[in-house]
Coordinates of C-alpha atoms in Angstrom, one line a residue:
M9 CA 42.0 59.3 -67.3
M10 CA 40.0 56.1 -66.5
D11 CA 40.8 54.2 -63.4
N12 CA 41.1 50.5 -64.5
R13 CA 41.8 49.2 -61.0
P14 CA 39.4 46.5 -59.7
A15 CA 36.4 47.9 -57.9
R16 CA 36.5 47.7 -54.1
Y17 CA 33.5 46.8 -52.0
S18 CA 33.1 47.4 -48.3
Y19 CA 30.9 45.3 -46.0
K20 CA 28.2 48.0 -46.3
T21 CA 27.8 47.5 -50.1
R22 CA 24.8 45.5 -51.1
I23 CA 24.9 43.5 -54.3
G24 CA 22.5 41.1 -56.1
N25 CA 18.8 40.9 -55.4
W26 CA 19.2 42.1 -51.8
N27 CA 15.9 43.9 -51.7
E28 CA 13.9 40.9 -53.0
D29 CA 15.7 38.6 -50.5
L30 CA 14.9 40.9 -47.7
Q31 CA 11.3 41.2 -48.7
M32 CA 11.0 37.4 -49.0
Q33 CA 12.5 37.0 -45.5
E34 CA 10.0 39.5 -44.1
D35 CA 7.1 37.7 -45.8
K36 CA 8.2 34.4 -44.3
V37 CA 8.4 35.9 -40.8
R38 CA 5.0 37.6 -41.3
K39 CA 3.4 34.3 -42.5
Y40 CA 5.0 32.4 -39.6
L41 CA 3.6 34.9 -37.0
D42 CA 0.2 34.8 -38.6
R43 CA 0.0 31.0 -38.6
K44 CA 1.4 31.0 -35.0
E45 CA -1.4 33.4 -33.9
K46 CA -4.1 31.2 -35.6
G47 CA -2.6 28.0 -34.1
Q48 CA -1.8 26.6 -37.6
L49 CA 1.8 25.6 -37.0
M50 CA 2.7 21.9 -37.1
I51 CA 3.6 22.0 -33.5
N52 CA 0.2 23.4 -32.6
K53 CA -1.5 20.6 -34.6
I54 CA 0.6 18.0 -32.9
A55 CA -0.2 19.5 -29.5
R56 CA -3.9 19.5 -30.1
N57 CA -3.7 15.9 -31.3
M58 CA -1.7 14.9 -28.2
Q59 CA -4.1 16.7 -25.9
G60 CA -7.2 15.0 -27.4
S61 CA -5.6 11.6 -27.8
L62 CA -4.1 11.4 -24.3
K63 CA -7.3 12.5 -22.5
P64 CA -8.0 10.1 -19.6
V65 CA -11.1 7.9 -20.1
G66 CA -12.8 5.2 -18.2
L67 CA -12.6 1.4 -18.4
T68 CA -15.4 -1.0 -17.9
F69 CA -15.4 -2.8 -14.5
A70 CA -16.9 -6.3 -14.5
K71 CA -17.5 -8.0 -11.1
D72 CA -17.5 -11.4 -12.7
G73 CA -14.4 -10.7 -14.8
L74 CA -16.2 -11.5 -18.1
I75 CA -16.3 -9.4 -21.3
R76 CA -19.6 -8.1 -22.7
Y77 CA -20.7 -6.2 -25.8
G78 CA -20.6 -2.5 -25.1
D79 CA -17.5 -2.8 -22.7
H80 CA -14.8 -0.2 -22.9
V81 CA -11.5 -2.1 -22.9
M82 CA -7.8 -1.9 -23.6
L83 CA -6.1 -4.5 -25.8
Y84 CA -2.8 -5.7 -24.4
S85 CA -0.1 -7.3 -26.5
V86 CA 1.9 -10.1 -24.8
Q87 CA 4.8 -9.7 -27.3
T88 CA 5.4 -6.0 -27.1
E89 CA 4.0 -5.5 -23.6
G90 CA 2.1 -2.5 -25.1
V91 CA -1.5 -1.7 -25.8
L92 CA -3.3 -1.2 -29.1
S93 CA -3.5 2.5 -30.0
T94 CA -4.6 4.6 -32.9
D95 CA -3.4 7.9 -34.3
I96 CA -6.2 9.9 -36.0
T97 CA -3.7 12.3 -37.6
D98 CA -1.8 9.5 -39.4
R99 CA -4.2 8.8 -42.3
D100 CA -3.7 6.0 -44.7
P101 CA -3.2 7.1 -48.3
G102 CA -5.8 4.6 -49.6
N103 CA -9.3 5.5 -51.0
I104 CA -11.2 4.6 -47.8
E105 CA -10.7 6.9 -44.8
A106 CA -8.5 5.0 -42.3
Y107 CA -5.9 5.7 -39.7
S108 CA -2.8 3.9 -38.4
V109 CA -2.9 1.3 -35.6
T110 CA 0.1 0.5 -33.4
T111 CA 0.9 -1.0 -30.0
S112 CA 2.4 1.5 -27.6
T113 CA 4.4 1.2 -24.4
I114 CA 4.6 4.9 -24.0
T115 CA 1.1 5.3 -22.4
K116 CA -0.3 2.3 -20.7
G117 CA -3.0 4.1 -18.7
P118 CA -6.5 4.3 -20.2
V119 CA -6.7 7.3 -22.6
A120 CA -8.8 8.1 -25.6
R121 CA -6.5 6.6 -28.2
N122 CA -6.0 3.2 -26.5
V123 CA -9.5 2.4 -25.1
F124 CA -11.9 0.8 -27.5
V125 CA -15.5 -0.4 -27.4
I126 CA -16.6 -3.9 -28.2
M127 CA -19.7 -3.9 -30.4
P128 CA -21.8 -6.5 -32.3
P129 CA -21.6 -6.4 -36.1
T130 CA -24.2 -4.2 -37.9
N131 CA -26.0 -7.2 -39.4
D132 CA -26.3 -9.0 -36.1
K133 CA -29.9 -8.2 -35.0
K134 CA -30.0 -10.7 -32.1
T135 CA -27.0 -9.6 -30.0
Q136 CA -27.7 -6.8 -27.6
I137 CA -25.5 -4.4 -25.6
G138 CA -24.7 -6.1 -22.3
D139 CA -24.7 -9.7 -23.8
F140 CA -21.6 -11.9 -23.1
L141 CA -18.9 -12.0 -25.8
T142 CA -18.1 -15.7 -26.3
F143 CA -15.2 -17.5 -28.0
G144 CA -15.9 -17.8 -31.8
Q145 CA -18.6 -15.1 -31.7
P146 CA -18.1 -12.1 -34.2
F147 CA -17.5 -8.6 -32.8
V148 CA -16.3 -5.2 -34.0
L149 CA -13.8 -3.1 -32.1
K150 CA -14.8 0.6 -32.3
V151 CA -12.8 3.7 -31.6
N152 CA -13.5 5.5 -28.3
P153 CA -16.1 8.2 -28.8
A154 CA -14.0 10.5 -26.6
L155 CA -11.3 10.5 -29.3
T156 CA -13.4 11.3 -32.4
T157 CA -17.1 11.3 -33.5
K158 CA -16.0 9.4 -36.6
D159 CA -17.4 5.8 -36.7
L160 CA -14.0 4.1 -36.9
S161 CA -13.5 0.3 -36.5
L162 CA -10.5 -2.0 -36.4
S163 CA -10.2 -3.3 -40.0
S164 CA -8.0 -5.5 -42.1
V165 CA -8.0 -6.2 -45.8
P166 CA -6.6 -9.2 -47.7
L167 CA -2.9 -9.0 -48.6
S168 CA -2.3 -7.7 -52.1
P169 CA 0.4 -6.0 -54.2
M170 CA -1.4 -2.7 -53.5
Q171 CA -2.4 -3.2 -49.8
F172 CA 0.1 -4.2 -47.2
S173 CA 1.5 -3.0 -43.9
K174 CA 4.0 -0.1 -44.2
I175 CA 7.1 -1.8 -42.7
S176 CA 6.7 -5.6 -42.5
K177 CA 4.6 -5.9 -45.7
K178 CA 2.1 -8.2 -44.0
Q179 CA -1.7 -7.9 -44.0
L180 CA -2.7 -4.3 -43.4
V181 CA -4.6 -3.3 -40.2
L182 CA -6.1 0.1 -39.8
M183 CA -8.9 2.0 -37.9
S184 CA -11.3 2.5 -40.8
V185 CA -14.8 4.0 -41.6
D186 CA -15.5 0.9 -43.6
N187 CA -18.6 -1.0 -42.5
S188 CA -18.0 -4.3 -44.5
A189 CA -16.9 -7.7 -43.4
D190 CA -13.4 -6.4 -43.1
I191 CA -14.1 -5.1 -39.6
I192 CA -15.3 -8.3 -38.1
F193 CA -13.1 -10.3 -35.7
T194 CA -13.6 -13.3 -33.4
A195 CA -11.9 -14.2 -30.1
R196 CA -10.3 -17.6 -30.0
Y197 CA -9.1 -19.6 -27.0
R198 CA -5.3 -19.4 -26.6
N199 CA -4.6 -23.1 -26.1
V200 CA -5.0 -24.6 -29.5
E201 CA -5.7 -28.1 -28.0
Q202 CA -8.7 -26.8 -26.1
R203 CA -9.9 -24.2 -28.6
F204 CA -12.7 -26.3 -30.1
E205 CA -14.4 -27.2 -26.9
N206 CA -14.2 -23.6 -25.6
D207 CA -16.1 -22.1 -28.5
G208 CA -19.3 -20.6 -27.1
H209 CA -17.9 -20.0 -23.6
P210 CA -17.8 -16.3 -22.3
V211 CA -14.5 -14.5 -22.9
P212 CA -12.7 -13.6 -19.7
G213 CA -11.1 -10.2 -19.2
N214 CA -7.3 -9.9 -18.5
A215 CA -6.6 -13.3 -20.0
E216 CA -4.5 -14.2 -23.0
L217 CA -6.4 -15.0 -26.2
V218 CA -6.1 -14.9 -30.0
L219 CA -8.0 -12.5 -32.2
Q220 CA -8.8 -13.8 -35.6
H221 CA -9.9 -11.7 -38.6
R222 CA -13.1 -13.4 -39.8
R223 CA -12.8 -12.8 -43.6
T224 CA -9.2 -13.8 -44.1
G225 CA -8.7 -16.2 -41.2
K226 CA -5.4 -14.4 -40.2
C227 CA -4.8 -13.5 -36.6
L228 CA -4.0 -10.0 -35.2
F229 CA -0.2 -9.8 -34.9
T230 CA 2.4 -7.4 -33.5
D231 CA 6.1 -7.6 -32.9
K232 CA 8.8 -5.1 -32.0
I233 CA 8.9 -3.5 -35.4
N234 CA 9.5 0.2 -34.9
Y235 CA 6.8 2.5 -36.2
H236 CA 7.5 6.3 -35.7
N237 CA 4.7 8.8 -35.2
D238 CA 4.0 12.0 -33.3
F239 CA 3.8 10.1 -30.0
G240 CA 7.3 8.6 -30.4
T241 CA 8.5 5.1 -31.4
E242 CA 5.7 2.5 -31.2
Y243 CA 5.2 -1.0 -32.8
E244 CA 3.5 -1.9 -36.1
V245 CA 0.3 -4.0 -36.0
S246 CA -0.7 -6.3 -38.8
C247 CA -2.7 -9.6 -39.4
N248 CA -0.4 -12.5 -39.6
T249 CA -0.7 -16.0 -38.1
S250 CA 2.7 -16.7 -36.7
S251 CA 2.7 -20.3 -35.7
V252 CA 5.1 -22.8 -34.2
A253 CA 6.4 -25.5 -36.7
N254 CA 6.3 -28.8 -34.8
R255 CA 4.9 -31.4 -37.3
K256 CA 6.2 -34.4 -35.5
G257 CA 4.6 -33.4 -32.2
I258 CA 1.3 -32.8 -34.0
L259 CA 1.3 -36.2 -35.6
M260 CA 2.0 -37.8 -32.3
H261 CA -0.9 -35.9 -30.7
E262 CA -3.3 -37.0 -33.5
K263 CA -2.3 -40.6 -33.1
S264 CA -2.9 -40.6 -29.3
G265 CA -6.2 -38.8 -29.7
R266 CA -5.2 -35.6 -28.1
M267 CA -5.8 -33.6 -31.2
T268 CA -8.0 -34.1 -34.2
S269 CA -8.1 -32.7 -37.7
D270 CA -10.9 -30.4 -36.6
N271 CA -8.5 -28.4 -34.5
A272 CA -5.9 -25.9 -35.6
S273 CA -2.8 -27.9 -36.3
K274 CA -0.3 -25.4 -35.0
A275 CA -0.1 -23.1 -32.0
E276 CA 0.4 -19.4 -32.5
T277 CA 3.4 -17.5 -31.2
P278 CA 3.3 -14.7 -28.5
G279 CA 3.0 -12.1 -31.4
N280 CA -0.6 -13.3 -31.8
Y281 CA -1.4 -13.3 -28.0
W282 CA -3.6 -10.4 -26.7
A283 CA -5.7 -9.7 -23.7
F284 CA -8.8 -7.5 -23.1
L285 CA -7.9 -5.3 -20.1
T286 CA -10.8 -4.1 -17.9
A287 CA -10.9 -1.9 -14.8
S288 CA -9.5 -3.3 -11.6
E289 CA -12.0 -1.3 -9.5
A290 CA -15.3 0.4 -10.0
S291 CA -13.9 3.9 -9.7
M292 CA -12.0 3.5 -13.0
E293 CA -15.3 3.2 -14.8
K294 CA -15.9 7.0 -14.7
G295 CA -17.4 8.3 -18.0
V296 CA -18.1 4.8 -19.4
T297 CA -21.7 4.4 -20.7
K298 CA -21.7 0.6 -20.3
G299 CA -24.9 -1.0 -21.6
K300 CA -26.3 2.4 -22.7
Q301 CA -27.1 3.6 -26.1
P302 CA -24.8 6.2 -27.9
E303 CA -25.0 9.7 -26.7
T304 CA -27.5 12.0 -28.5
S305 CA -24.8 14.7 -29.0
A306 CA -22.5 12.2 -30.8
L307 CA -25.3 11.1 -33.1
I308 CA -26.2 14.7 -33.9
D309 CA -22.6 15.4 -34.8
K310 CA -22.6 12.3 -37.0
M311 CA -25.7 13.4 -38.8
K312 CA -24.5 17.0 -39.3
K313 CA -21.2 15.8 -40.9
Q314 CA -23.0 13.5 -43.3
I315 CA -25.4 16.2 -44.4
M316 CA -22.6 18.7 -45.0
K317 CA -20.5 16.1 -46.8
R318 CA -23.3 15.6 -49.3
S319 CA -24.7 19.1 -49.6
G320 CA -21.8 21.3 -48.5
M321 CA -22.2 24.4 -46.3
T322 CA -25.8 25.0 -47.5
G323 CA -26.9 21.5 -46.5
L324 CA -28.1 22.4 -43.0
T325 CA -30.1 25.4 -44.4
S326 CA -32.4 23.1 -46.4
I327 CA -33.4 20.7 -43.6
A328 CA -36.6 22.5 -42.7
R329 CA -37.7 22.6 -46.4
V330 CA -37.2 18.8 -46.7
F331 CA -39.3 18.2 -43.6
R332 CA -42.1 20.5 -44.8
I333 CA -42.3 18.6 -48.1
M334 CA -42.6 15.4 -46.1
N335 CA -45.5 16.8 -44.0
D336 CA -48.4 15.7 -46.2
N337 CA -51.2 17.0 -44.0
F338 CA -49.4 20.3 -43.2
D339 CA -49.9 20.0 -39.5
G340 CA -46.3 21.0 -38.6
F341 CA -45.3 17.5 -37.3
V342 CA -43.8 14.3 -38.7
S343 CA -44.2 10.8 -37.4
E344 CA -41.2 8.4 -36.7
S345 CA -41.6 6.7 -40.0
E346 CA -41.6 10.1 -41.9
F347 CA -38.6 11.1 -39.8
N348 CA -36.7 7.9 -40.9
K349 CA -37.6 8.5 -44.5
G350 CA -36.6 12.2 -44.3
I351 CA -33.1 11.6 -43.0
A352 CA -32.6 8.8 -45.6
D353 CA -33.6 11.3 -48.3
M354 CA -30.9 13.7 -47.0
G355 CA -28.3 11.0 -47.4
V356 CA -27.9 10.4 -43.7
V357 CA -26.8 6.8 -42.9
L358 CA -27.9 5.8 -39.3
E359 CA -28.6 2.4 -37.7
A360 CA -32.3 1.9 -36.8
K361 CA -31.5 2.1 -33.1
E362 CA -29.6 5.4 -33.6
A363 CA -32.5 6.9 -35.6
K364 CA -34.9 5.9 -32.8
I365 CA -32.6 7.5 -30.2
L366 CA -32.6 10.8 -32.1
F367 CA -36.4 10.8 -32.6
K368 CA -37.0 10.2 -28.9
A369 CA -34.5 12.9 -28.0
F370 CA -36.2 15.5 -30.2
D371 CA -39.7 14.5 -29.2
K372 CA -39.8 16.5 -26.0
D373 CA -43.4 16.0 -25.2
N374 CA -43.4 12.3 -26.0
N375 CA -46.5 12.5 -28.3
G376 CA -44.9 10.4 -31.0
K377 CA -44.7 13.4 -33.4
L378 CA -41.8 15.8 -34.1
S379 CA -42.1 19.5 -34.9
Y380 CA -39.9 21.0 -37.6
N381 CA -38.6 23.8 -35.5
E382 CA -37.7 21.6 -32.6
F383 CA -35.7 19.2 -34.8
V384 CA -33.9 21.9 -36.8
L385 CA -32.9 23.8 -33.6
A386 CA -31.6 20.6 -31.9
L387 CA -29.6 19.7 -35.0
R388 CA -27.9 23.0 -35.8
G389 CA -27.9 24.9 -32.5
K390 CA -27.8 28.7 -32.1
C391 CA -25.1 31.2 -32.9
N392 CA -22.8 32.1 -30.0
K393 CA -22.7 35.6 -28.6
R394 CA -19.8 36.7 -30.9
R395 CA -21.6 35.5 -34.0
L396 CA -25.0 36.8 -32.9
A397 CA -23.6 40.3 -32.5
L398 CA -22.3 40.2 -36.1
V399 CA -25.7 38.9 -37.4
D400 CA -27.6 41.6 -35.6
A401 CA -25.2 44.3 -36.8
A402 CA -25.7 43.1 -40.4
F403 CA -29.5 43.3 -39.9
V404 CA -29.3 46.9 -38.6
L405 CA -27.1 47.7 -41.6
M406 CA -29.6 46.3 -44.1
D407 CA -32.7 47.8 -42.4
K408 CA -32.3 51.3 -44.0
T409 CA -35.9 52.4 -43.1
K410 CA -35.3 51.3 -39.4
D411 CA -38.8 49.7 -39.2
G412 CA -37.6 46.4 -37.8
V413 CA -37.9 44.4 -41.1
I414 CA -35.9 44.2 -44.3
T415 CA -37.9 44.7 -47.5
I416 CA -37.0 45.1 -51.2
D417 CA -36.8 48.9 -50.7
D418 CA -34.1 48.3 -48.0
L419 CA -32.1 46.1 -50.4
K420 CA -32.2 48.6 -53.3
G421 CA -29.8 50.8 -51.4
V422 CA -27.2 48.2 -50.4
Y423 CA -27.6 45.2 -52.7
K424 CA -27.1 45.4 -56.5
P425 CA -28.6 42.4 -58.4
T426 CA -27.2 43.6 -61.8
S427 CA -24.1 41.5 -61.2
H428 CA -26.1 38.3 -60.8
P429 CA -25.6 36.1 -63.9
E430 CA -29.4 35.5 -64.5
V431 CA -30.1 39.2 -64.2
A432 CA -27.2 40.1 -66.5
D433 CA -28.4 37.6 -69.1
G434 CA -31.9 39.0 -69.0
K435 CA -33.4 35.8 -67.7
K436 CA -34.8 37.6 -64.6
T437 CA -35.6 41.2 -63.8
Q438 CA -34.0 42.9 -60.8
A439 CA -37.3 42.9 -59.0
Q440 CA -37.7 39.1 -59.5
H441 CA -34.2 38.4 -58.2
L442 CA -34.7 40.7 -55.1
K443 CA -37.9 38.8 -54.3
E444 CA -36.1 35.5 -54.6
F445 CA -33.2 36.8 -52.5
I446 CA -35.6 37.8 -49.6
G447 CA -37.2 34.3 -50.0
Y448 CA -34.0 32.6 -48.9
F449 CA -34.4 34.2 -45.5
E450 CA -38.1 33.9 -45.0
D451 CA -39.9 31.2 -43.2
A452 CA -41.9 29.0 -45.6
S453 CA -45.2 29.6 -43.7
T454 CA -44.9 33.4 -43.8
K455 CA -43.9 34.4 -47.4
D456 CA -44.8 38.1 -47.1
G457 CA -41.8 39.7 -48.7
K458 CA -40.3 40.9 -45.4
I459 CA -37.4 39.6 -43.4
T460 CA -37.9 39.8 -39.6
L461 CA -35.0 39.8 -37.1
D462 CA -36.0 36.3 -36.0
E463 CA -36.0 35.0 -39.7
W464 CA -32.6 36.7 -40.2
R465 CA -31.2 35.0 -37.1
D466 CA -32.8 31.7 -38.0
Y467 CA -31.1 31.8 -41.4
Y468 CA -27.7 32.5 -40.0
D469 CA -28.1 29.9 -37.3
S470 CA -28.1 27.4 -40.2
I471 CA -25.0 29.0 -41.8
S472 CA -23.2 29.1 -38.4
A473 CA -23.8 25.4 -37.8
S474 CA -21.6 24.5 -40.8
I475 CA -18.7 26.9 -39.8
G476 CA -16.4 25.7 -37.1
S477 CA -14.2 28.9 -36.7
D478 CA -15.5 32.2 -35.2
E479 CA -12.8 34.0 -37.1
Y480 CA -13.9 32.5 -40.5
F481 CA -17.6 33.3 -39.7
E482 CA -16.7 36.9 -39.0
L483 CA -14.7 37.2 -42.2
M484 CA -17.6 35.7 -44.2
M485 CA -20.0 38.2 -42.7
K486 CA -17.8 41.2 -43.4
R487 CA -17.2 40.1 -47.0
S488 CA -21.0 39.6 -47.5
W489 CA -22.1 42.9 -46.1
K490 CA -19.9 45.9 -46.9
G491 CA -19.7 48.4 -44.1
L492 CA -20.1 45.8 -41.3
Q493 CA -17.6 46.5 -38.5

């Protein structure tokens, strides 16, 4: 007789997709622990950003209290009582690489994210580092090199239906890689009645002034409009000339001769008032390279990133070949003009003075000529100990005959070219492909069909230069050479 009573379930009974749910939960925990170990969690990324952005840096100390090109300064806002700051993790969704700008009251001390460098525009060939910045003279506000090697500048674009500030919908201001007229500003005297006669006078530090965007004529502006980011609640920055409406007073001044039509007709409000803050004592200038050219290491990083952006991971491996092609007389050296032409052919964009700095840094014996090996080594560097151990182990694995070189005979036992598309299609024989394969590792001056340990290391120095993570380099090596431990 069948029991038609309802089934009873105890708390131990499992129903539904319990096994799949359990497996999913375990997978989530496993992925979380893996990302935690590799430092890929959001909290790790924020911590790294905070650590780099809040690193203490120096401010320029000026005995005469005047601002010069090349000075490291903070930009203080009278309205918010904060300082201009940038967040290099808060990227703008537009086509040009750019990052958010705010005024922050959270950190008022000089740190990497709120100290900037005053530089002349790229097309200004007359102004030199160390020259006085004067009222009405164009300048560019660059990001601190201690924050990032990217060439970021304070930028603003004309207000449009597609480009506007996130909260107030005013003219957008960002830290951008753009190098157009959008990054040029001028300092204007605060008192509108005395602005005209003060043009051309040196700009004092720690004094209120107005910063005008040269292309649009709008002034840099901030107010207590909350902007939330990883650092907390800060204030939005835009370009907006906020002026006082006092038409009757203006007409009276014009009639009495105190103001002419050449002057700005209205005074700005405190939202447009800023001040360049400099060091109060010389000890605060630590780490500032005032009046000096950019550091060679920063220029090398800039060059490497541009090469890899154009040519990918293999970009750095082809540098020596490019320079050998440039060397018309095959003497193993290039002149400064050939050097400039070569980096331009590789798609590297450097200012003339930056290229000159690099050439002098690589020209160790000061003979006006640069050797290939010297340049390539300086640009890409050597493998560290961990990577070098993997590279040497792979060489030993490949050298089946144990004679200190890798030949076609060694490759036949561990490398099968039959899977290569050109071999499979019959376009090349296995022997031809193996010969080409060895050619990738060999020095162009010694094409003998043998790979020495030095050539092997030299090749992987090039590969290593384009890989930031030791873990990824190890994974790449083990996948490339089966049996590598």
